[in-house]
CSV table of C-alpha atoms in Angstrom, one decimal:
chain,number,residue,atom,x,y,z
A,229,UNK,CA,7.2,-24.2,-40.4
A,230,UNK,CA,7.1,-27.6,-38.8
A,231,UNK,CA,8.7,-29.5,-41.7
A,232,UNK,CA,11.5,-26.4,-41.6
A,233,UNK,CA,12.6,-28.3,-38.5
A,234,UNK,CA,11.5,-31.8,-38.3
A,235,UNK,CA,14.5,-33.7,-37.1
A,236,UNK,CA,16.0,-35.0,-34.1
A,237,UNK,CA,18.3,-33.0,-32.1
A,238,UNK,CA,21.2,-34.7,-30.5
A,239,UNK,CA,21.5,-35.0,-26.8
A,240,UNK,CA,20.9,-36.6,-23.3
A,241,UNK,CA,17.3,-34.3,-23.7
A,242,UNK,CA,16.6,-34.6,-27.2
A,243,UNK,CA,13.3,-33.5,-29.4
A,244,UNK,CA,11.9,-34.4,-32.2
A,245,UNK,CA,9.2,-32.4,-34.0
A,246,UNK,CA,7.2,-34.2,-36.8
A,247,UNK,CA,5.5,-32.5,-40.2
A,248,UNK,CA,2.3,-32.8,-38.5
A,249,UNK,CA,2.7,-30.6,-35.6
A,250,UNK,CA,3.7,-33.4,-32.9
A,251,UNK,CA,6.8,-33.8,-30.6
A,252,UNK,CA,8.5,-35.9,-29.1
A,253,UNK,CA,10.9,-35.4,-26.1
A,254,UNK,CA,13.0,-37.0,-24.3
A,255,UNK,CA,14.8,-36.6,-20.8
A,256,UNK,CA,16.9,-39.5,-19.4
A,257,UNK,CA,14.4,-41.7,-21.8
A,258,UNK,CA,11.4,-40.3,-20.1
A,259,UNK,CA,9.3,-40.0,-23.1
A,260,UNK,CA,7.0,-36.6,-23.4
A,261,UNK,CA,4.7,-35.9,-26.2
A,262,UNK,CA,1.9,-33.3,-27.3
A,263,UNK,CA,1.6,-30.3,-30.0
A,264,UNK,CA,3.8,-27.7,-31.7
A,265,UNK,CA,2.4,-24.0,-32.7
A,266,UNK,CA,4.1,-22.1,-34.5
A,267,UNK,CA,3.8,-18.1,-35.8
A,268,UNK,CA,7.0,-17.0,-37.5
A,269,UNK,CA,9.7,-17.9,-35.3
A,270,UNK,CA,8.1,-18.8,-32.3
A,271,UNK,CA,7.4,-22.0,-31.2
A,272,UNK,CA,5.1,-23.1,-28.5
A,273,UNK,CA,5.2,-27.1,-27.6
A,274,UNK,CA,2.2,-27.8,-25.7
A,275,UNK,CA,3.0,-31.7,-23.2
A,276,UNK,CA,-0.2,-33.6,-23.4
A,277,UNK,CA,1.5,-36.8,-22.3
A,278,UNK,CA,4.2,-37.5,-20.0
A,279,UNK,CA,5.5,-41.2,-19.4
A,280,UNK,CA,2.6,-42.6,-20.5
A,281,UNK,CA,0.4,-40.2,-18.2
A,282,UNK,CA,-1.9,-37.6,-18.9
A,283,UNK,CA,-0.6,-34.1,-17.3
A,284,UNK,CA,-3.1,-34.4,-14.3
A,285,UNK,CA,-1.7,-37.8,-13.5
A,286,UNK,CA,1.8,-37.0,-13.9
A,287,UNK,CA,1.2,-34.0,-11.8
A,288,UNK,CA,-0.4,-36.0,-9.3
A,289,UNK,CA,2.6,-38.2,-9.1
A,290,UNK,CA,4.8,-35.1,-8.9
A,291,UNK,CA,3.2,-32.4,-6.9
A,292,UNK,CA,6.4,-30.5,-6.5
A,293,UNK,CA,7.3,-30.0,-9.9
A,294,UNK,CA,4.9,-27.7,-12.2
A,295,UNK,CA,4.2,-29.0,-15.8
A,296,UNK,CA,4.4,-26.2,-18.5
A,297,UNK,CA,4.7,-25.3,-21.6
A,298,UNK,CA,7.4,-24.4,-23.2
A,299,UNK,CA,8.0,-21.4,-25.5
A,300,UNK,CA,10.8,-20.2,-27.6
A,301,UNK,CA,12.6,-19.1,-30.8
A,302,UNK,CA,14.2,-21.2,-33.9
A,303,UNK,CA,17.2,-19.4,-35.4
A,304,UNK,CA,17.1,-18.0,-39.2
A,305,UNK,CA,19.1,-20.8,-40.2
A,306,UNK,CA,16.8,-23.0,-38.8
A,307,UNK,CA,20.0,-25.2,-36.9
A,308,UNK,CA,18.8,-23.7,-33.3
A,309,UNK,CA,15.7,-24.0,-31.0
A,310,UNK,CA,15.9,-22.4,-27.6
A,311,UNK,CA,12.9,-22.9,-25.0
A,312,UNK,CA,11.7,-21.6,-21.6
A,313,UNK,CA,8.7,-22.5,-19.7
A,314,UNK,CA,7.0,-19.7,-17.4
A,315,UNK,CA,9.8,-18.3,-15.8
A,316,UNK,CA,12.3,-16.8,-17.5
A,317,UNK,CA,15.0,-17.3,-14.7
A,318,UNK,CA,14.7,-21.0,-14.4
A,319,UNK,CA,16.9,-20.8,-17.8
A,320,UNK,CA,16.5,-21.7,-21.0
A,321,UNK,CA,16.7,-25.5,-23.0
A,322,UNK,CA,18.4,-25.5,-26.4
A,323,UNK,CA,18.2,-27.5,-29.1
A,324,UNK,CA,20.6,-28.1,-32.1
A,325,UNK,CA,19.4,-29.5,-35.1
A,326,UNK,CA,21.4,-33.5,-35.5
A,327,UNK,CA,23.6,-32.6,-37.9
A,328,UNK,CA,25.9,-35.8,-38.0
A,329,UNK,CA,26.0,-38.6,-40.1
A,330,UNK,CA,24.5,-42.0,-39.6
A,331,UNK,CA,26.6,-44.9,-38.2
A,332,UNK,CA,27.6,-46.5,-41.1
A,333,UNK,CA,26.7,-50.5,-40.6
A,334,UNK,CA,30.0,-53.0,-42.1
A,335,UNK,CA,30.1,-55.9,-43.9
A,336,UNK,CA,28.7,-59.0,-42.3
A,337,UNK,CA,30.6,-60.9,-39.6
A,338,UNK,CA,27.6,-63.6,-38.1
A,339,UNK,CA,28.5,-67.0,-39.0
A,340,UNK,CA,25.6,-69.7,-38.2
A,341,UNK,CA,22.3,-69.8,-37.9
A,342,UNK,CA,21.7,-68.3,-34.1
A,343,UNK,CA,23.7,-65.2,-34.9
A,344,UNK,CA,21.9,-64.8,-37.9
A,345,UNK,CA,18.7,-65.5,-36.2
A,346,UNK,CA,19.7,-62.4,-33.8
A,347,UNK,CA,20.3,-60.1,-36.7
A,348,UNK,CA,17.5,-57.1,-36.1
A,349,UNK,CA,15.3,-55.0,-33.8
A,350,UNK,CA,14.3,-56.3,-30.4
A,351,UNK,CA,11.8,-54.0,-28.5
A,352,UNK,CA,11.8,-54.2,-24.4
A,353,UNK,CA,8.8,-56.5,-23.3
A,354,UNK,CA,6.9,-53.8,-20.6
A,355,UNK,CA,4.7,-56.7,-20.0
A,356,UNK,CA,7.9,-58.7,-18.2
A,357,UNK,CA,8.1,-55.9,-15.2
A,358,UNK,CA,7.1,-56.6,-11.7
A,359,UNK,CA,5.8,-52.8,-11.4
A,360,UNK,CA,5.0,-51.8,-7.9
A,361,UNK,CA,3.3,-48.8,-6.6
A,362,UNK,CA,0.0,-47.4,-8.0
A,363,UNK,CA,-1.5,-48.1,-11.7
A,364,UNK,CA,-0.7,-45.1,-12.4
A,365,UNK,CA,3.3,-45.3,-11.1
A,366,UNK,CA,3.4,-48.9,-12.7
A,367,UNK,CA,1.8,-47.1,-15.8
A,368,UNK,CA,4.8,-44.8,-15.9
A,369,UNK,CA,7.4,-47.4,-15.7
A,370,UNK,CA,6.3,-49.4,-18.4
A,371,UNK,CA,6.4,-46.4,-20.4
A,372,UNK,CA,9.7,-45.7,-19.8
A,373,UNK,CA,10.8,-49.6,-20.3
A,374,UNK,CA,8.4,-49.6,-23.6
A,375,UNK,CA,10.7,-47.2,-25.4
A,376,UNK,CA,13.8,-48.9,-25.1
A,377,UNK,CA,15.1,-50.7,-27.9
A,378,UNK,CA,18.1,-52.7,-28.8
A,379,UNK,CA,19.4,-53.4,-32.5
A,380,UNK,CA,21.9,-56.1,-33.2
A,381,UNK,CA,23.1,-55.3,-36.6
A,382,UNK,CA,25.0,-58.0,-38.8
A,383,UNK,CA,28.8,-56.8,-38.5
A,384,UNK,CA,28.2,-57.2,-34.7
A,385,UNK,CA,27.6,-53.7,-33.7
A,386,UNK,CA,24.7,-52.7,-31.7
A,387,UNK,CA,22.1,-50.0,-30.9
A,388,UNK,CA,20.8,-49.6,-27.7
A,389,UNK,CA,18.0,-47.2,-27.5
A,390,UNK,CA,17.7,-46.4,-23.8
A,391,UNK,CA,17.9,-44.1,-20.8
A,392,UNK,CA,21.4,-43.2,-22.7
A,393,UNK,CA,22.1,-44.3,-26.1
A,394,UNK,CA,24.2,-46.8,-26.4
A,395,UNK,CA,26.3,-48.6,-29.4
A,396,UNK,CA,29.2,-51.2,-29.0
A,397,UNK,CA,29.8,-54.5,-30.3
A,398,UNK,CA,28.0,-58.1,-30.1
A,399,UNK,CA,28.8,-61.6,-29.4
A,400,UNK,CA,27.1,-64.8,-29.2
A,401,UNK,CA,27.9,-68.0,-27.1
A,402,UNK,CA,25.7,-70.6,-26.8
A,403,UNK,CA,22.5,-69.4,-25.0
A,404,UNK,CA,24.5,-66.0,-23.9
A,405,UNK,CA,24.5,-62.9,-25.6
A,406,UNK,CA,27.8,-60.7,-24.8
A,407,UNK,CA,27.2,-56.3,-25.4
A,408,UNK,CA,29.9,-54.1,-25.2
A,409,UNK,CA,29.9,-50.6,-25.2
A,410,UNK,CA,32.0,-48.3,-27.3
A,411,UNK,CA,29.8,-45.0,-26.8
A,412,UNK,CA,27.0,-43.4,-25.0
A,413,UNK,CA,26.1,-40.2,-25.5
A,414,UNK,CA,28.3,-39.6,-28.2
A,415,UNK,CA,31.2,-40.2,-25.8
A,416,UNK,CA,33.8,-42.8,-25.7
A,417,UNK,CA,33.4,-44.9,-22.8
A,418,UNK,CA,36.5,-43.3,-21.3
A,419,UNK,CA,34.9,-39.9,-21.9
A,420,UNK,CA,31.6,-40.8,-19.8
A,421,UNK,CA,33.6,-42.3,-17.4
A,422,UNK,CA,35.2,-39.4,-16.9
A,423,UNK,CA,32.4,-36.9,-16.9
A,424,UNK,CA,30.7,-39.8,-14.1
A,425,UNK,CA,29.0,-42.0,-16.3
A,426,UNK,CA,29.8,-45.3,-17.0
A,427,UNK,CA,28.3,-48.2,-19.4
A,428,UNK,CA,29.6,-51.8,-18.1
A,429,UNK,CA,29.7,-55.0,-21.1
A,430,UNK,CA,26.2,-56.7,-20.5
A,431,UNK,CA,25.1,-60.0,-20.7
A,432,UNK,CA,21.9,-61.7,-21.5
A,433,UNK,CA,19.9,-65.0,-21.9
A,434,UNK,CA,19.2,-65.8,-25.2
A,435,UNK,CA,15.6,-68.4,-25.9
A,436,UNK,CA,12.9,-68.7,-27.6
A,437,UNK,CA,15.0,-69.2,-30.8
A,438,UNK,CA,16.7,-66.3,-30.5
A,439,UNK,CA,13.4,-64.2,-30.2
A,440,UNK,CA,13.8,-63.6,-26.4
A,441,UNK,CA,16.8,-61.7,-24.9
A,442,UNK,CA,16.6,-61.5,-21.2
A,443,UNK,CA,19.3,-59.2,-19.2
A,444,UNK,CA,19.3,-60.1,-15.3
A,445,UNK,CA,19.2,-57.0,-13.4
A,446,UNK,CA,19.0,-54.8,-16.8
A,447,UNK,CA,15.5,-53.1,-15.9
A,448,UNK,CA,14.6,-50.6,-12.8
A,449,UNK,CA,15.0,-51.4,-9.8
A,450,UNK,CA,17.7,-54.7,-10.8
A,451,UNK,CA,14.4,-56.1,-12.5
A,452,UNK,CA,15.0,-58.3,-15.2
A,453,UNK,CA,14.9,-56.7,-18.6
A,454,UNK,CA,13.2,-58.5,-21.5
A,455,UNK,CA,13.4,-57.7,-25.1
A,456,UNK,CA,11.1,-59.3,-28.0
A,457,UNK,CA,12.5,-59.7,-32.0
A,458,UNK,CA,10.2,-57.1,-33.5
A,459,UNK,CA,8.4,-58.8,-36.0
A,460,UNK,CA,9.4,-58.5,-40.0
Protein backbone atom coordinates (compact mmCIF):
# COMPACT_ATOMS: atom_id res chain seq x y z
CA UNK A 1 0.00 0.00 0.00
CA UNK A 2 2.88 2.35 0.70
CA UNK A 3 4.34 2.42 -2.89
CA UNK A 4 0.36 2.91 -4.01
CA UNK A 5 1.16 6.41 -2.64
CA UNK A 6 4.70 7.34 -2.44
CA UNK A 7 4.89 10.75 -3.72
CA UNK A 8 4.99 14.17 -2.65
CA UNK A 9 1.89 16.21 -2.23
CA UNK A 10 1.94 19.73 -3.13
CA UNK A 11 1.54 22.46 -0.55
CA UNK A 12 2.71 24.91 2.18
CA UNK A 13 2.22 21.37 4.54
CA UNK A 14 3.31 18.84 2.28
CA UNK A 15 4.11 14.78 2.87
CA UNK A 16 5.95 12.51 1.48
CA UNK A 17 5.50 8.77 2.11
CA UNK A 18 8.41 6.45 0.98
CA UNK A 19 8.09 2.49 -0.20
CA UNK A 20 9.56 1.63 2.97
CA UNK A 21 6.92 2.81 5.32
CA UNK A 22 8.63 6.35 6.24
CA UNK A 23 7.30 10.01 5.99
CA UNK A 24 8.23 12.94 5.68
CA UNK A 25 6.28 16.13 6.51
CA UNK A 26 6.60 19.33 6.38
CA UNK A 27 4.89 22.50 7.90
CA UNK A 28 6.39 26.00 7.12
CA UNK A 29 9.78 23.77 6.57
CA UNK A 30 9.58 22.28 9.95
CA UNK A 31 10.62 18.93 9.09
CA UNK A 32 8.60 15.83 10.82
CA UNK A 33 9.44 12.31 10.29
CA UNK A 34 8.45 8.72 11.67
CA UNK A 35 6.36 5.46 10.31
CA UNK A 36 3.32 4.75 8.07
CA UNK A 37 0.74 1.70 8.91
CA UNK A 38 -1.38 0.79 6.79
CA UNK A 39 -4.61 -1.84 6.69
CA UNK A 40 -6.74 -1.33 3.61
CA UNK A 41 -7.43 2.20 3.38
CA UNK A 42 -6.34 3.49 6.56
CA UNK A 43 -3.37 5.07 7.22
CA UNK A 44 -1.79 5.73 10.51
CA UNK A 45 1.62 7.99 10.44
CA UNK A 46 3.23 7.64 13.65
CA UNK A 47 5.94 11.35 14.36
CA UNK A 48 9.00 9.93 15.91
CA UNK A 49 11.05 13.07 15.14
CA UNK A 50 10.20 16.55 15.05
CA UNK A 51 12.80 19.31 14.07
CA UNK A 52 15.42 17.33 14.77
CA UNK A 53 13.95 16.36 18.29
CA UNK A 54 12.66 13.35 19.68
CA UNK A 55 8.76 13.76 20.70
CA UNK A 56 9.65 14.07 24.46
CA UNK A 57 11.95 16.96 23.64
CA UNK A 58 9.84 18.68 21.24
CA UNK A 59 7.10 18.33 23.73
CA UNK A 60 9.18 19.78 26.28
CA UNK A 61 9.82 22.70 24.14
CA UNK A 62 6.13 22.97 23.44
CA UNK A 63 4.05 22.12 26.47
CA UNK A 64 1.00 23.66 25.14
CA UNK A 65 0.65 21.83 22.09
CA UNK A 66 -0.02 17.89 22.20
CA UNK A 67 1.95 15.69 19.66
CA UNK A 68 -0.25 12.91 18.00
CA UNK A 69 -0.72 10.82 15.64
CA UNK A 70 -2.37 11.11 12.87
CA UNK A 71 -4.97 8.76 11.30
CA UNK A 72 -6.93 8.75 8.16
CA UNK A 73 -8.27 7.49 4.76
CA UNK A 74 -6.58 7.37 1.04
CA UNK A 75 -9.26 7.65 -1.67
CA UNK A 76 -9.89 4.63 -4.21
CA UNK A 77 -8.12 6.40 -6.71
CA UNK A 78 -5.35 6.78 -4.64
CA UNK A 79 -5.08 10.96 -5.54
CA UNK A 80 -6.39 11.82 -1.85
CA UNK A 81 -5.19 11.39 1.88
CA UNK A 82 -7.17 13.03 4.61
CA UNK A 83 -5.86 12.92 8.29
CA UNK A 84 -6.94 13.73 11.90
CA UNK A 85 -5.21 13.44 15.07
CA UNK A 86 -7.26 12.54 18.36
CA UNK A 87 -10.00 14.80 18.04
CA UNK A 88 -12.16 14.70 15.43
CA UNK A 89 -13.22 18.46 15.82
CA UNK A 90 -9.87 20.04 15.53
CA UNK A 91 -10.52 19.19 11.70
CA UNK A 92 -9.02 17.33 9.32
CA UNK A 93 -5.50 17.75 6.97
CA UNK A 94 -5.70 16.69 3.31
CA UNK A 95 -3.39 15.70 1.13
CA UNK A 96 -3.45 15.58 -2.76
CA UNK A 97 -1.25 13.50 -4.55
CA UNK A 98 1.49 16.20 -6.77
CA UNK A 99 0.14 15.72 -9.91
CA UNK A 100 2.01 18.53 -11.99
CA UNK A 101 4.75 18.38 -14.08
CA UNK A 102 8.39 19.24 -13.38
CA UNK A 103 9.80 22.69 -14.12
CA UNK A 104 11.32 22.14 -17.19
CA UNK A 105 15.11 23.53 -17.00
CA UNK A 106 16.20 25.76 -20.60
CA UNK A 107 19.00 25.91 -22.64
CA UNK A 108 22.13 27.35 -21.03
CA UNK A 109 22.59 31.01 -20.50
CA UNK A 110 26.10 31.21 -17.97
CA UNK A 111 28.84 32.67 -19.79
CA UNK A 112 32.41 32.43 -17.89
CA UNK A 113 33.89 30.50 -15.54
CA UNK A 114 32.20 31.86 -12.05
CA UNK A 115 28.73 31.32 -13.37
CA UNK A 116 29.56 28.13 -14.50
CA UNK A 117 31.28 27.41 -11.24
CA UNK A 118 27.79 28.30 -9.53
CA UNK A 119 25.87 25.89 -11.71
CA UNK A 120 24.35 23.18 -9.02
CA UNK A 121 23.09 22.31 -5.48
CA UNK A 122 24.16 24.39 -2.49
CA UNK A 123 22.84 22.94 0.92
CA UNK A 124 22.44 25.64 3.99
CA UNK A 125 25.56 25.38 6.31
CA UNK A 126 23.59 24.73 10.07
CA UNK A 127 27.05 24.93 11.33
CA UNK A 128 27.18 28.92 10.38
CA UNK A 129 24.19 29.82 12.95
CA UNK A 130 24.68 31.69 16.16
CA UNK A 131 21.85 29.48 17.87
CA UNK A 132 20.75 30.79 21.18
CA UNK A 133 18.65 29.23 23.77
CA UNK A 134 18.98 25.56 24.98
CA UNK A 135 20.81 22.62 23.03
CA UNK A 136 17.87 21.36 22.49
CA UNK A 137 16.19 24.85 20.96
CA UNK A 138 19.58 25.44 19.03
CA UNK A 139 19.06 21.66 17.99
CA UNK A 140 15.77 22.58 16.43
CA UNK A 141 16.94 25.48 14.61
CA UNK A 142 19.63 23.97 12.82
CA UNK A 143 17.24 21.42 11.78
CA UNK A 144 15.08 23.66 10.27
CA UNK A 145 18.18 25.72 8.55
CA UNK A 146 19.70 22.08 7.54
CA UNK A 147 16.77 21.45 5.16
CA UNK A 148 16.94 24.30 3.17
CA UNK A 149 18.45 24.16 -0.13
CA UNK A 150 19.08 26.33 -3.06
CA UNK A 151 19.68 25.13 -6.76
CA UNK A 152 21.12 27.50 -9.37
CA UNK A 153 20.36 25.79 -12.54
CA UNK A 154 22.34 26.74 -15.89
CA UNK A 155 19.56 28.90 -17.81
CA UNK A 156 19.61 31.03 -14.67
CA UNK A 157 16.57 29.78 -12.89
CA UNK A 158 16.62 28.82 -9.34
CA UNK A 159 15.21 26.51 -6.69
CA UNK A 160 15.02 27.51 -3.33
CA UNK A 161 14.01 24.86 -1.08
CA UNK A 162 12.90 26.66 2.11
CA UNK A 163 10.22 27.73 4.67
CA UNK A 164 8.27 28.41 1.14
CA UNK A 165 9.49 27.14 -2.05
CA UNK A 166 10.81 29.40 -4.02
CA UNK A 167 11.90 29.63 -7.91
CA UNK A 168 13.00 32.85 -9.89
CA UNK A 169 15.91 33.77 -11.79
CA UNK A 170 19.82 34.20 -11.15
CA UNK A 171 22.44 36.69 -11.78
CA UNK A 172 25.99 37.00 -11.11
CA UNK A 173 28.22 40.25 -10.61
CA UNK A 174 31.46 40.12 -9.44
CA UNK A 175 31.50 38.65 -5.85
CA UNK A 176 27.43 39.23 -5.67
CA UNK A 177 24.91 36.81 -6.40
CA UNK A 178 21.43 38.50 -7.49
CA UNK A 179 17.87 35.96 -6.77
CA UNK A 180 14.69 36.88 -8.00
CA UNK A 181 11.58 35.39 -7.32
CA UNK A 182 8.93 34.52 -9.85
CA UNK A 183 6.92 31.96 -7.53
CA UNK A 184 6.40 30.69 -4.12
CA UNK A 185 4.00 28.41 -3.39
CA UNK A 186 2.89 27.85 -6.71
CA UNK A 187 1.81 31.55 -6.80
CA UNK A 188 3.02 34.41 -8.80
CA UNK A 189 4.70 36.83 -6.73
CA UNK A 190 1.66 39.15 -7.22
CA UNK A 191 -0.62 36.26 -6.12
CA UNK A 192 1.29 35.85 -2.58
CA UNK A 193 1.43 39.30 -2.27
CA UNK A 194 -1.93 39.45 -2.36
CA UNK A 195 -2.92 36.64 -0.21
CA UNK A 196 -0.04 38.52 2.46
CA UNK A 197 3.01 36.89 1.42
CA UNK A 198 5.71 38.40 -0.11
CA UNK A 199 9.24 37.02 -1.55
CA UNK A 200 11.71 40.19 -1.99
CA UNK A 201 15.02 39.73 -4.85
CA UNK A 202 17.96 38.52 -2.55
CA UNK A 203 21.32 39.14 -2.54
CA UNK A 204 24.32 37.22 -1.46
CA UNK A 205 28.21 37.05 -1.08
CA UNK A 206 29.70 34.85 -3.31
CA UNK A 207 33.69 33.14 -2.03
CA UNK A 208 35.36 30.45 -1.67
CA UNK A 209 35.34 29.97 -5.49
CA UNK A 210 31.98 30.06 -5.79
CA UNK A 211 31.52 27.26 -3.20
CA UNK A 212 30.27 29.62 -0.46
CA UNK A 213 27.07 31.76 -0.83
CA UNK A 214 26.39 33.88 2.17
CA UNK A 215 22.90 35.89 2.35
CA UNK A 216 23.09 38.77 5.12
CA UNK A 217 20.08 38.64 7.14
CA UNK A 218 18.71 35.45 5.09
CA UNK A 219 18.61 33.06 8.30
CA UNK A 220 16.28 33.28 11.65
CA UNK A 221 16.35 35.86 13.54
CA UNK A 222 18.36 38.34 10.55
CA UNK A 223 21.22 35.69 11.04
CA UNK A 224 23.39 35.33 8.24
CA UNK A 225 22.49 32.44 5.96
CA UNK A 226 25.20 30.24 4.56
CA UNK A 227 25.00 27.72 1.86
CA UNK A 228 27.79 25.05 0.81
CA UNK A 229 28.20 23.63 -3.16
CA UNK A 230 27.09 20.11 -2.45
CA UNK A 231 29.70 18.00 -3.45
CA UNK A 232 29.64 16.05 -7.13
Amino acid sequence: MAQQFAAMFSGNLRLEIDSKHQFTMSLMGVPIEGSVKTSGNKVTLDPATIAGLSKAEAQAQQPNSKIETLSGTLSADGKTLTLMGDNPAEGKMIFRRDTRPARKIGPSKVSGELEKSLVGRFAADPKSLDADGSPEQARMLRSLVGSMALVLHPDRTFDLLSFMDIWGTWEAKGDRLYLRPVELMGMSVAEAKAKGTTASPMEATISSGGTVLSIAEGGPGGSELRFKKAKS
